[in-house]
Each structure stands twice: as structure tokens, then as C-alpha cells.
């Protein structure tokens, strides 16, 4: 069942959350119609990537083009009656081309995160339901109430202006009537006019009182609007936008926040607030202007309009400066002279005519001390501690997305000036930040604002080997930084449970699957170097030094270095099996052995090596000589090994591994990840491939049926590895047409298959191989019959073999020479030859050895090539004596060859 099919079985509230996370830029219909196509391409793509890499950008661009083509193809293939679906898909294809052609990474990363959230909702649907925040309704209701208040205030202000105009007309009429009254000679008429004038003045005074009341009521409404705006803005900026910024730090550790509000929603809220504040500001100005024209109110009446104007201007300033944000953070581990990207965005760019001026944004890098000074003074610092190329750009408005932003895609840090180190500090502990700053006018240019914002902490490195420790600094900071901290202070001691959650989040984002509670407890015991009860207390704390400074016991690396290496090898080479749950990974060696001892022979599990960075080992059940189960551990594989052959291919090669713990056949678990056979590059050659082979070691010999156990003399091919293992591996080439078998009973003569090969005392391949007439590869010592299997049937032994075995049994000879001559039919005309046996006196010559060697060469001339073939072993040397022209023999010795495979 596809991921989307499982998502649609979730409760309705969870479905609403999933639809919400896709946002307006990616219609949910596209997810529905292209469900399998999208999942096939993105489901196993890592969430946490360096998005500034050119390869990642190219991958995103390719995906965008394929998505558009698939949308158009799907729209054509929809039924004719599904007109709405066709229109929606074609419209989406056009929008994607317009929106994301210049920045395909934005869509690519968004979809990867959305799929990751879908997985989380399936795994933890109750958490998704709980994400719904009741305060969102408060924000929406508050904005709606403010919009009604603003409209009411605007209407009241408009009516008040009309009242002012009528009042002015009445006052003008009174003035005119006074002048006319003075001109009347008739006393009676004059008195009548005076009475009418008094009534007019009485009416005007009543109108003034009424207008004053309306104005005071309007001022009161202004204050209510400002107060409610402040409350809503506080919630939007200091709860949701601040949480979004905090989530950016968590996202630096790989988290994908399940917040009910995304940045587009916050932008819509901020734009509404900007319009509300600006309209309120204009209305206050208008009310002040009208009041100043009449100046008829009582002088002792308090005037709140100037104070209200100051308050609303401060709200506007806070809104503008806070909504200048870094939408896409720069890489937090930054290498000098390496291209990187970042994006800044002004959330109120669609209002106040800001977009018309395309403000310039400048980027600089500042030290921790400079960041502190910038925060304290609330002014962007003109200082910098490095040189950044391509560090300026203009905010541009996108009509389709309604966003005012600028993307810096080709910045490079050329120089960096570091602070003086104290104590044990290193360059990987030093934090910097990128400072983005700009200035612009709003409205009609009467207000100018300078805005700035600081990125998340950045560690600057010059070499790749500094990366692990740098990520320790960043991981700790992202997980435990307080939003209102002094840059860039973090606690030196934190709760282990909080750190464990951060590590789990980082591992899940990097590899695709979370760790199990058992994995987490193992990490806890490893970090604290002690056995601890499960679950651990919330009071258990871990220090920065324990986390990444102090080496683990009997090791040269720290806990973080070990964890980082395991995460890296899983992400790069083991992602599929890890996501399937085929890798246990984080588990004690002893506990793994306890699990396996309850299982049948050939059951195995995979765990991360305790002693080798980035190593993963296979523990499996074998039978000892007494028939009891014993646990063997194959020498750990690292990324270098997987570059040669994948883990799945190696497990397929190991024929003694049957079941993945507890009882899953290995082919069911790993066949989907094995490498399919490739086509030969040249059909004139027999194709070959690399194979992995289990080999016995000193301490734990591998027992095979009907085979005496005598491998005590074999050594590991790589003694430099510090992991004690009982099974070792090597690689040999084999023909694709030959099935590998372990230690078959095969003769070791020339032209025959060989079952095992030795170099010195090391075994390098028990796999059967189709060889040339050269016999065993150069320098391959042939094993004694006790180490290979049952010897060939007894035959009449040449005297040289009897002599050799007698000397070997006596233990007093290391080389045996014979007077045996080679048959004349094997030699060139006129030549004679003899055979000298060379081997250790502690090994026995297999019976029938000489017969097997010579049987394939009966009746052939022994030319130079054949001589070399006979000499390609460590048991014997062939010497020929060509016949000289004078009838005497001239010796021509062919030295023994002992080259390793």
C-alpha cells in the first residue's frame, strides 16, 4: 500500500493537518494524482541535505522538469468527464514552471519534508491531532475583530468629517447672520433676528458637544484598536514567528516541525496587521488634522491622539523589523572558498509600497562578540570578521507567490578572522553568524526603517576532517539555544533525555528512521560509560565535555565522533536496510550474543562496532566442535569496504548466514538491495565480479561439516584493526558462471578448480574459481589435507613424496630434494628435468599430489610457458637441463615463484 493510501485512512483531523502542510503552492490534487510517482522518487531521499551543493540543485532541477512533464501527461490521460482534474493539473504545471524554475530546490525540499511528515503522522497520529493550537483561532478572530474595528473607525471618522463640515457651515451662517442683524434698523426685527441667532448658537454648541463626544469615542476606539492589535501582534510575532525561528534551529538538527502555522500563514497575518496598523495611523492623523482646524473644544480636555500616534508607529516599527527574516539559513558548518546560499524575506513586502523600491540587502559575517554588540545596541554593526563574495542583492517581489525576498546563491567566504583561543578551545568551537541588513521607506516615504537579522550560529572550517567536531558544536547549539539568549550562549550541562531526543531527530532525518528505545538506552550507557536502569531519570544530565570532548574508555575517539560516524555510514550506505528495520545498529555486543544464542544456526544481526568508527559488524550463530552454538563476529565493514561491495551483496555472498534475527530469511530482507549483474563491457571476455568470503581466525575457527578443525595457524589479513573478531573477510574474483562453494574436495593439480588459496599463512578465498591452466594463483600455498578436507583416494606415492612426508613427520627438515626426474615426454627435445619439493616441514604433502600435477601434461612438450606454470606454486621447483650441442648438459634453473594472490 502506498504512503498516500495509508494517509487517507487516518482520522479527519490528521488529514486536515497534512493538507495544511502542503500549503497553497502545492495543490493537494497533485499529491493525489501523482502519489506513486512522487513516492517512488522522493520517499527514500534524505531530508537533511546541504542544499547549496550543485549536485543537489541539479537533482532538484531534474525533478522539477520531470514533475511538470508528468503533470501534463497525467492531465491528458484523465477521463474526459474529469474536467476539473485536468484543469487543476495543467494549472499546477504552469504555476510550478513560473514559481520554481529559478529555485527548484525550494519545491524539492518542501516535498521531501511533506513526505517525512506524512510518515510521522502514520506512526504517531495522536501527536498530529494534538498539534492543533486553539490560540490560532484567537489570532484569526482577533484579526477579524480588528478589521471590523478599523472599518468602524474609518466610517466614524468619515462621518465626523461630515459633522465638522456641517458645523463649519453653521458657524459660517451664524457669522453671516450676525452681520445682517447689525444692519437691521427695525428694533423688532433686530430682536427677532437676535433670538434666531441665539438659537443657532445654541444649536452649534450642541453640535460641538455632540462632535466632541463622537471624537472622544473615536479616540477611545483608536486606543482599543491599538491595544487589540498589540495583543494579536504579540502572539503572531513572539509566539508563532518566534516558534518558527526556533524550529529553524531544530531543523538544523533534522527536525521537521509539525506546527499548525507555516510561514505563508504567518505572512498573511503580518500583512493583515500591517494594513490594520497603517490604516489606524492614517485615521489618527486625520482626526488630529480635523481637530486642529476647529480648535473649539475645551482646553482642559485631555488629547490622547498624539500618544496614540506614537503607539501605533511603534507597533509598525516592531512589525517591520521583526518580519525581516532569514527564510533559508546558510550552512551552519561553512567551509572557506566553498559556494553557499541563503534567502531572506520580508513578510510584509506585499503592503506599504515597499516592493516598489526593491531594497538592497547586504550580507557580512560577524563574530560572537560582534553579534552580542549588535543585539545590545539594536543597530546593525558595520564591522565584520571576514570577506564574503557576492554578498549584495535586491529584494524582489514575486507576483505569483506574493513574496518579497532575495536569494543569495553564489556567496563564498574568502577570509575569516578568528578570535584568540582560550584553554582547550578549538576553531571547531568558535561560532560566527551572517548579518543581513537593509533600509527602506514605507508608505509615501515619510518613514524610513533600517532592518537587520542574524543567522543561526555558523562554524567556519578549512578542511573536511574538522566537520564532525563542528557538527557537535552546531547540534548542541540548535538543540539547547534559548531564543532570547545572549549570542551564542548555551548551557554546559543538559538533560540526557533532551539530548537523546535531539540525537534521535538528527539520526532520523539523516537516515529515514528513528532509533528504538533500546537503541536510545544503549546510547545513554555508552555516553555515560556505565550500565544504567531503563528508563533513565529526567534528572540525569550530561556535560558538553562528556558529549564530545572526553574519549570513550580504551578508545581514541569521543562519544559524538562514534555516533556521527555511525550516522554517516548509515546515511551513505545502509539507508534501505536501516529503514526496513533489518539493522539493529545500537546494541551491546553481549546483548546481541544473548539474543542470538536462542536462535538456530546461521541466524545473524547487524550492529555498529564499538571500536571502529563508522564500522558495522555481523554477529551470527555457528556450531562449535562439540555441537554447541557459538557466536562469531565478522570484522567490521566501513564505508571503504562498501565502496567495493555493498552490505547486502556481502550478506548474499556469505552462505553460512541464513536468517536475519529473529527468523527472517536473508533473501527476503536483503535481496531488494543487492546489485543486479551488470552487462560485460566486452563480449569477448568472461565477466567477473567481486565476492566477499568468510574466513576463520585464530581464536574462533569456523567449523564445517565433515571437516577436521585445524585452522589455528591462520591469521587475520589485517592485524591493524583493533576489533577482535572471529570471522574475517577478503575478496576474490570469480567467473559469473561458477557457483561459489566452501572448501570442496577438489584436487589441486594444474588446470583444475581450486577450493581455497593461501598467501603465507592467510586464507584469502575459499570460493571455487574457474582458473586457467596456470593452476593456483601465484604464491598460493596449498593447504594440508587436514585443512582442506578428506584427501584424495590413496595412490602409489612417488619416492619423493614418501621421502617428503617422512621428513615432515620427523620435523627435522624444511626442504626435501629428490632425484626424481620428469618424464621425457614433458620436456623439449634433448632436455632433462628434475623436481625439487619445497615446503615447511610442519605440513604434509597431499597424497596423489604429483600425479594430479603431471596428469594434465602427459604427452606435452614443456615449453617456457609450461615451465612457468609448474613453478607457480610453493611446493616444488622444476629445473630443466637443455642438451648442449657438445653433448653435455648446460643447467638452466627456473626459480620457484611465491607471489601472493
mmCIF file of C-alpha atoms in Angstrom, residues 85-282:
data_model
loop_
_atom_site.group_PDB
_atom_site.id
_atom_site.type_symbol
_atom_site.label_atom_id
_atom_site.label_comp_id
_atom_site.label_asym_id
_atom_site.label_seq_id
_atom_site.Cartn_x
_atom_site.Cartn_y
_atom_site.Cartn_z
ATOM 1 C CA UNK A 85 -8.861 17.467 -12.547
ATOM 2 C CA UNK A 86 -7.407 18.273 -15.959
ATOM 3 C CA UNK A 87 -7.683 21.999 -15.381
ATOM 4 C CA UNK A 88 -6.147 21.707 -11.913
ATOM 5 C CA UNK A 89 -3.154 19.632 -13.087
ATOM 6 C CA UNK A 90 -2.419 21.830 -16.106
ATOM 7 C CA UNK A 91 -2.703 24.911 -13.934
ATOM 8 C CA UNK A 92 -0.298 23.367 -11.410
ATOM 9 C CA UNK A 93 2.206 22.587 -14.160
ATOM 10 C CA UNK A 94 2.153 26.224 -15.291
ATOM 11 C CA UNK A 95 2.460 27.537 -11.739
ATOM 12 C CA UNK A 96 5.366 25.215 -10.901
ATOM 13 C CA UNK A 97 7.191 26.402 -14.008
ATOM 14 C CA UNK A 98 6.685 30.043 -13.025
ATOM 15 C CA UNK A 99 7.230 29.671 -9.301
ATOM 16 C CA UNK A 100 10.163 27.308 -9.027
ATOM 17 C CA UNK A 101 12.150 27.404 -12.266
ATOM 18 C CA UNK A 102 14.562 29.875 -10.689
ATOM 19 C CA UNK A 103 14.696 27.922 -7.410
ATOM 20 C CA UNK A 104 13.749 24.237 -7.853
ATOM 21 C CA UNK A 105 15.354 23.348 -4.509
ATOM 22 C CA UNK A 106 12.515 25.151 -2.733
ATOM 23 C CA UNK A 107 9.876 22.794 -4.120
ATOM 24 C CA UNK A 108 12.127 19.736 -3.897
ATOM 25 C CA UNK A 109 12.930 20.247 -0.208
ATOM 26 C CA UNK A 110 9.307 21.135 0.579
ATOM 27 C CA UNK A 111 8.007 17.872 -0.862
ATOM 28 C CA UNK A 112 10.668 15.800 0.905
ATOM 29 C CA UNK A 113 9.674 17.391 4.215
ATOM 30 C CA UNK A 114 5.986 16.832 3.490
ATOM 31 C CA UNK A 115 6.542 13.138 2.851
ATOM 32 C CA UNK A 116 8.517 12.905 6.067
ATOM 33 C CA UNK A 117 5.634 14.494 7.940
ATOM 34 C CA UNK A 118 3.210 12.053 6.361
ATOM 35 C CA UNK A 119 5.345 9.223 7.736
ATOM 36 C CA UNK A 120 5.291 10.807 11.163
ATOM 37 C CA UNK A 121 1.527 11.163 11.063
ATOM 38 C CA UNK A 122 1.150 7.494 10.207
ATOM 39 C CA UNK A 123 3.498 6.495 13.017
ATOM 40 C CA UNK A 124 2.128 8.934 15.614
ATOM 41 C CA UNK A 125 -1.372 10.083 14.535
ATOM 42 C CA UNK A 126 -2.259 11.205 18.054
ATOM 43 C CA UNK A 127 0.619 13.698 18.024
ATOM 44 C CA UNK A 128 -0.600 15.186 14.767
ATOM 45 C CA UNK A 129 -4.072 15.698 16.192
ATOM 46 C CA UNK A 130 -2.634 17.393 19.261
ATOM 47 C CA UNK A 131 -0.801 19.836 17.051
ATOM 48 C CA UNK A 132 -3.957 21.876 16.582
ATOM 49 C CA UNK A 133 -3.438 25.087 18.549
ATOM 50 C CA UNK A 134 -6.539 26.767 19.996
ATOM 51 C CA UNK A 135 -4.692 30.093 20.002
ATOM 52 C CA UNK A 136 -4.736 30.076 16.213
ATOM 53 C CA UNK A 137 -8.466 30.661 16.405
ATOM 54 C CA UNK A 138 -7.782 33.542 18.782
ATOM 55 C CA UNK A 139 -5.415 35.118 16.256
ATOM 56 C CA UNK A 140 -7.890 34.694 13.407
ATOM 57 C CA UNK A 141 -10.774 36.032 15.492
ATOM 58 C CA UNK A 142 -8.613 38.909 16.700
ATOM 59 C CA UNK A 143 -7.693 39.888 13.146
ATOM 60 C CA UNK A 144 -11.334 39.731 12.081
ATOM 61 C CA UNK A 145 -12.347 41.863 15.039
ATOM 62 C CA UNK A 146 -9.595 44.363 14.248
ATOM 63 C CA UNK A 147 -10.686 44.599 10.645
ATOM 64 C CA UNK A 148 -14.229 45.361 11.775
ATOM 65 C CA UNK A 149 -12.914 47.931 14.252
ATOM 66 C CA UNK A 150 -10.835 49.601 11.565
ATOM 67 C CA UNK A 151 -13.809 49.735 9.220
ATOM 68 C CA UNK A 152 -15.978 51.133 12.001
ATOM 69 C CA UNK A 153 -13.336 53.689 12.939
ATOM 70 C CA UNK A 154 -12.958 54.670 9.331
ATOM 71 C CA UNK A 155 -16.713 55.099 8.985
ATOM 72 C CA UNK A 156 -16.930 57.079 12.237
ATOM 73 C CA UNK A 157 -14.029 59.235 11.136
ATOM 74 C CA UNK A 158 -15.728 59.856 7.782
ATOM 75 C CA UNK A 159 -18.997 60.805 9.493
ATOM 76 C CA UNK A 160 -17.096 63.009 11.902
ATOM 77 C CA UNK A 161 -15.542 64.833 8.985
ATOM 78 C CA UNK A 162 -19.027 65.427 7.596
ATOM 79 C CA UNK A 163 -20.152 66.701 11.011
ATOM 80 C CA UNK A 164 -17.178 69.041 11.048
ATOM 81 C CA UNK A 165 -18.143 70.335 7.628
ATOM 82 C CA UNK A 166 -21.752 70.905 8.703
ATOM 83 C CA UNK A 167 -20.530 72.619 11.854
ATOM 84 C CA UNK A 168 -18.332 74.918 9.823
ATOM 85 C CA UNK A 169 -21.300 75.782 7.638
ATOM 86 C CA UNK A 170 -23.400 76.568 10.697
ATOM 87 C CA UNK A 171 -20.655 78.692 12.194
ATOM 88 C CA UNK A 172 -20.319 80.497 8.883
ATOM 89 C CA UNK A 173 -24.109 81.016 8.850
ATOM 90 C CA UNK A 174 -24.015 82.456 12.378
ATOM 91 C CA UNK A 175 -21.290 84.877 11.387
ATOM 92 C CA UNK A 176 -23.306 85.944 8.345
ATOM 93 C CA UNK A 177 -26.483 86.341 10.424
ATOM 94 C CA UNK A 178 -24.627 88.497 12.958
ATOM 95 C CA UNK A 179 -23.547 90.851 10.266
ATOM 96 C CA UNK A 180 -27.068 91.029 8.857
ATOM 97 C CA UNK A 181 -28.549 91.591 12.293
ATOM 98 C CA UNK A 182 -26.330 94.596 12.863
ATOM 99 C CA UNK A 183 -27.591 96.092 9.644
ATOM 100 C CA UNK A 184 -31.288 95.848 10.609
ATOM 101 C CA UNK A 185 -32.758 99.217 11.692
ATOM 102 C CA UNK A 186 -36.082 97.892 12.879
ATOM 103 C CA UNK A 187 -35.747 97.078 16.565
ATOM 104 C CA UNK A 188 -38.442 94.446 16.458
ATOM 105 C CA UNK A 189 -36.883 92.705 13.518
ATOM 106 C CA UNK A 190 -33.477 93.034 15.085
ATOM 107 C CA UNK A 191 -34.733 91.384 18.272
ATOM 108 C CA UNK A 192 -36.299 88.632 16.287
ATOM 109 C CA UNK A 193 -33.030 88.089 14.423
ATOM 110 C CA UNK A 194 -31.135 88.127 17.697
ATOM 111 C CA UNK A 195 -33.372 85.397 19.115
ATOM 112 C CA UNK A 196 -32.845 83.322 15.990
ATOM 113 C CA UNK A 197 -29.103 83.866 16.257
ATOM 114 C CA UNK A 198 -29.102 82.734 19.887
ATOM 115 C CA UNK A 199 -30.950 79.600 18.874
ATOM 116 C CA UNK A 200 -28.422 78.993 16.114
ATOM 117 C CA UNK A 201 -25.568 79.423 18.564
ATOM 118 C CA UNK A 202 -27.310 77.058 20.956
ATOM 119 C CA UNK A 203 -27.622 74.503 18.146
ATOM 120 C CA UNK A 204 -23.970 74.968 17.236
ATOM 121 C CA UNK A 205 -22.896 74.427 20.819
ATOM 122 C CA UNK A 206 -24.957 71.270 20.956
ATOM 123 C CA UNK A 207 -23.376 70.152 17.687
ATOM 124 C CA UNK A 208 -19.924 70.893 19.064
ATOM 125 C CA UNK A 209 -20.715 68.854 22.164
ATOM 126 C CA UNK A 210 -22.027 66.018 20.001
ATOM 127 C CA UNK A 211 -18.974 66.159 17.718
ATOM 128 C CA UNK A 212 -16.663 66.261 20.722
ATOM 129 C CA UNK A 213 -18.334 63.160 22.087
ATOM 130 C CA UNK A 214 -18.012 61.410 18.755
ATOM 131 C CA UNK A 215 -14.360 62.390 18.512
ATOM 132 C CA UNK A 216 -13.636 61.195 22.019
ATOM 133 C CA UNK A 217 -15.441 57.955 21.250
ATOM 134 C CA UNK A 218 -13.359 57.634 18.083
ATOM 135 C CA UNK A 219 -10.174 58.234 20.054
ATOM 136 C CA UNK A 220 -11.283 55.581 22.507
ATOM 137 C CA UNK A 221 -11.852 53.180 19.606
ATOM 138 C CA UNK A 222 -8.382 54.019 18.317
ATOM 139 C CA UNK A 223 -6.923 53.065 21.661
ATOM 140 C CA UNK A 224 -8.938 49.837 21.723
ATOM 141 C CA UNK A 225 -7.729 49.039 18.213
ATOM 142 C CA UNK A 226 -4.128 49.692 19.197
ATOM 143 C CA UNK A 227 -4.446 47.577 22.320
ATOM 144 C CA UNK A 228 -6.001 44.623 20.485
ATOM 145 C CA UNK A 229 -3.504 44.998 17.649
ATOM 146 C CA UNK A 230 -0.690 44.868 20.161
ATOM 147 C CA UNK A 231 -2.101 41.664 21.671
ATOM 148 C CA UNK A 232 -2.553 39.936 18.323
ATOM 149 C CA UNK A 233 0.815 41.132 17.061
ATOM 150 C CA UNK A 234 2.496 39.913 20.225
ATOM 151 C CA UNK A 235 1.027 36.475 19.648
ATOM 152 C CA UNK A 236 1.919 36.379 15.956
ATOM 153 C CA UNK A 237 5.471 37.675 16.340
ATOM 154 C CA UNK A 238 6.513 36.332 19.715
ATOM 155 C CA UNK A 239 4.702 33.020 19.654
ATOM 156 C CA UNK A 240 4.313 31.804 16.092
ATOM 157 C CA UNK A 241 7.102 33.628 14.281
ATOM 158 C CA UNK A 242 9.458 33.054 17.191
ATOM 159 C CA UNK A 243 8.499 29.381 17.242
ATOM 160 C CA UNK A 244 9.139 29.241 13.512
ATOM 161 C CA UNK A 245 12.617 30.657 14.123
ATOM 162 C CA UNK A 246 13.214 28.155 16.927
ATOM 163 C CA UNK A 247 12.111 25.397 14.575
ATOM 164 C CA UNK A 248 14.783 26.564 12.163
ATOM 165 C CA UNK A 249 17.342 25.642 14.782
ATOM 166 C CA UNK A 250 15.652 22.283 15.314
ATOM 167 C CA UNK A 251 15.564 21.837 11.541
ATOM 168 C CA UNK A 252 19.318 22.304 11.603
ATOM 169 C CA UNK A 253 19.301 19.053 13.606
ATOM 170 C CA UNK A 254 16.961 17.474 11.100
ATOM 171 C CA UNK A 255 13.586 18.135 12.714
ATOM 172 C CA UNK A 256 10.519 18.785 10.590
ATOM 173 C CA UNK A 257 8.238 20.833 12.799
ATOM 174 C CA UNK A 258 4.569 19.845 12.958
ATOM 175 C CA UNK A 259 3.458 23.411 13.686
ATOM 176 C CA UNK A 260 -0.077 24.228 12.594
ATOM 177 C CA UNK A 261 1.113 27.514 11.096
ATOM 178 C CA UNK A 262 3.655 27.789 8.342
ATOM 179 C CA UNK A 263 5.476 30.835 7.102
ATOM 180 C CA UNK A 264 2.891 31.670 4.442
ATOM 181 C CA UNK A 265 0.187 31.779 7.095
ATOM 182 C CA UNK A 266 2.334 33.956 9.344
ATOM 183 C CA UNK A 267 2.972 36.277 6.387
ATOM 184 C CA UNK A 268 -0.764 36.598 5.793
ATOM 185 C CA UNK A 269 -1.260 37.504 9.447
ATOM 186 C CA UNK A 270 1.569 40.041 9.355
ATOM 187 C CA UNK A 271 0.234 41.647 6.182
ATOM 188 C CA UNK A 272 -3.186 41.982 7.797
ATOM 189 C CA UNK A 273 -1.576 43.566 10.843
ATOM 190 C CA UNK A 274 0.418 45.970 8.669
ATOM 191 C CA UNK A 275 -2.726 47.131 6.896
ATOM 192 C CA UNK A 276 -4.592 47.488 10.199
ATOM 193 C CA UNK A 277 -1.768 49.486 11.765
ATOM 194 C CA UNK A 278 -1.256 51.703 8.733
ATOM 195 C CA UNK A 279 -4.991 52.457 8.377
ATOM 196 C CA UNK A 280 -5.230 53.228 12.081
ATOM 197 C CA UNK A 281 -2.227 55.531 11.764
ATOM 198 C CA UNK A 282 -3.846 57.392 8.864
#
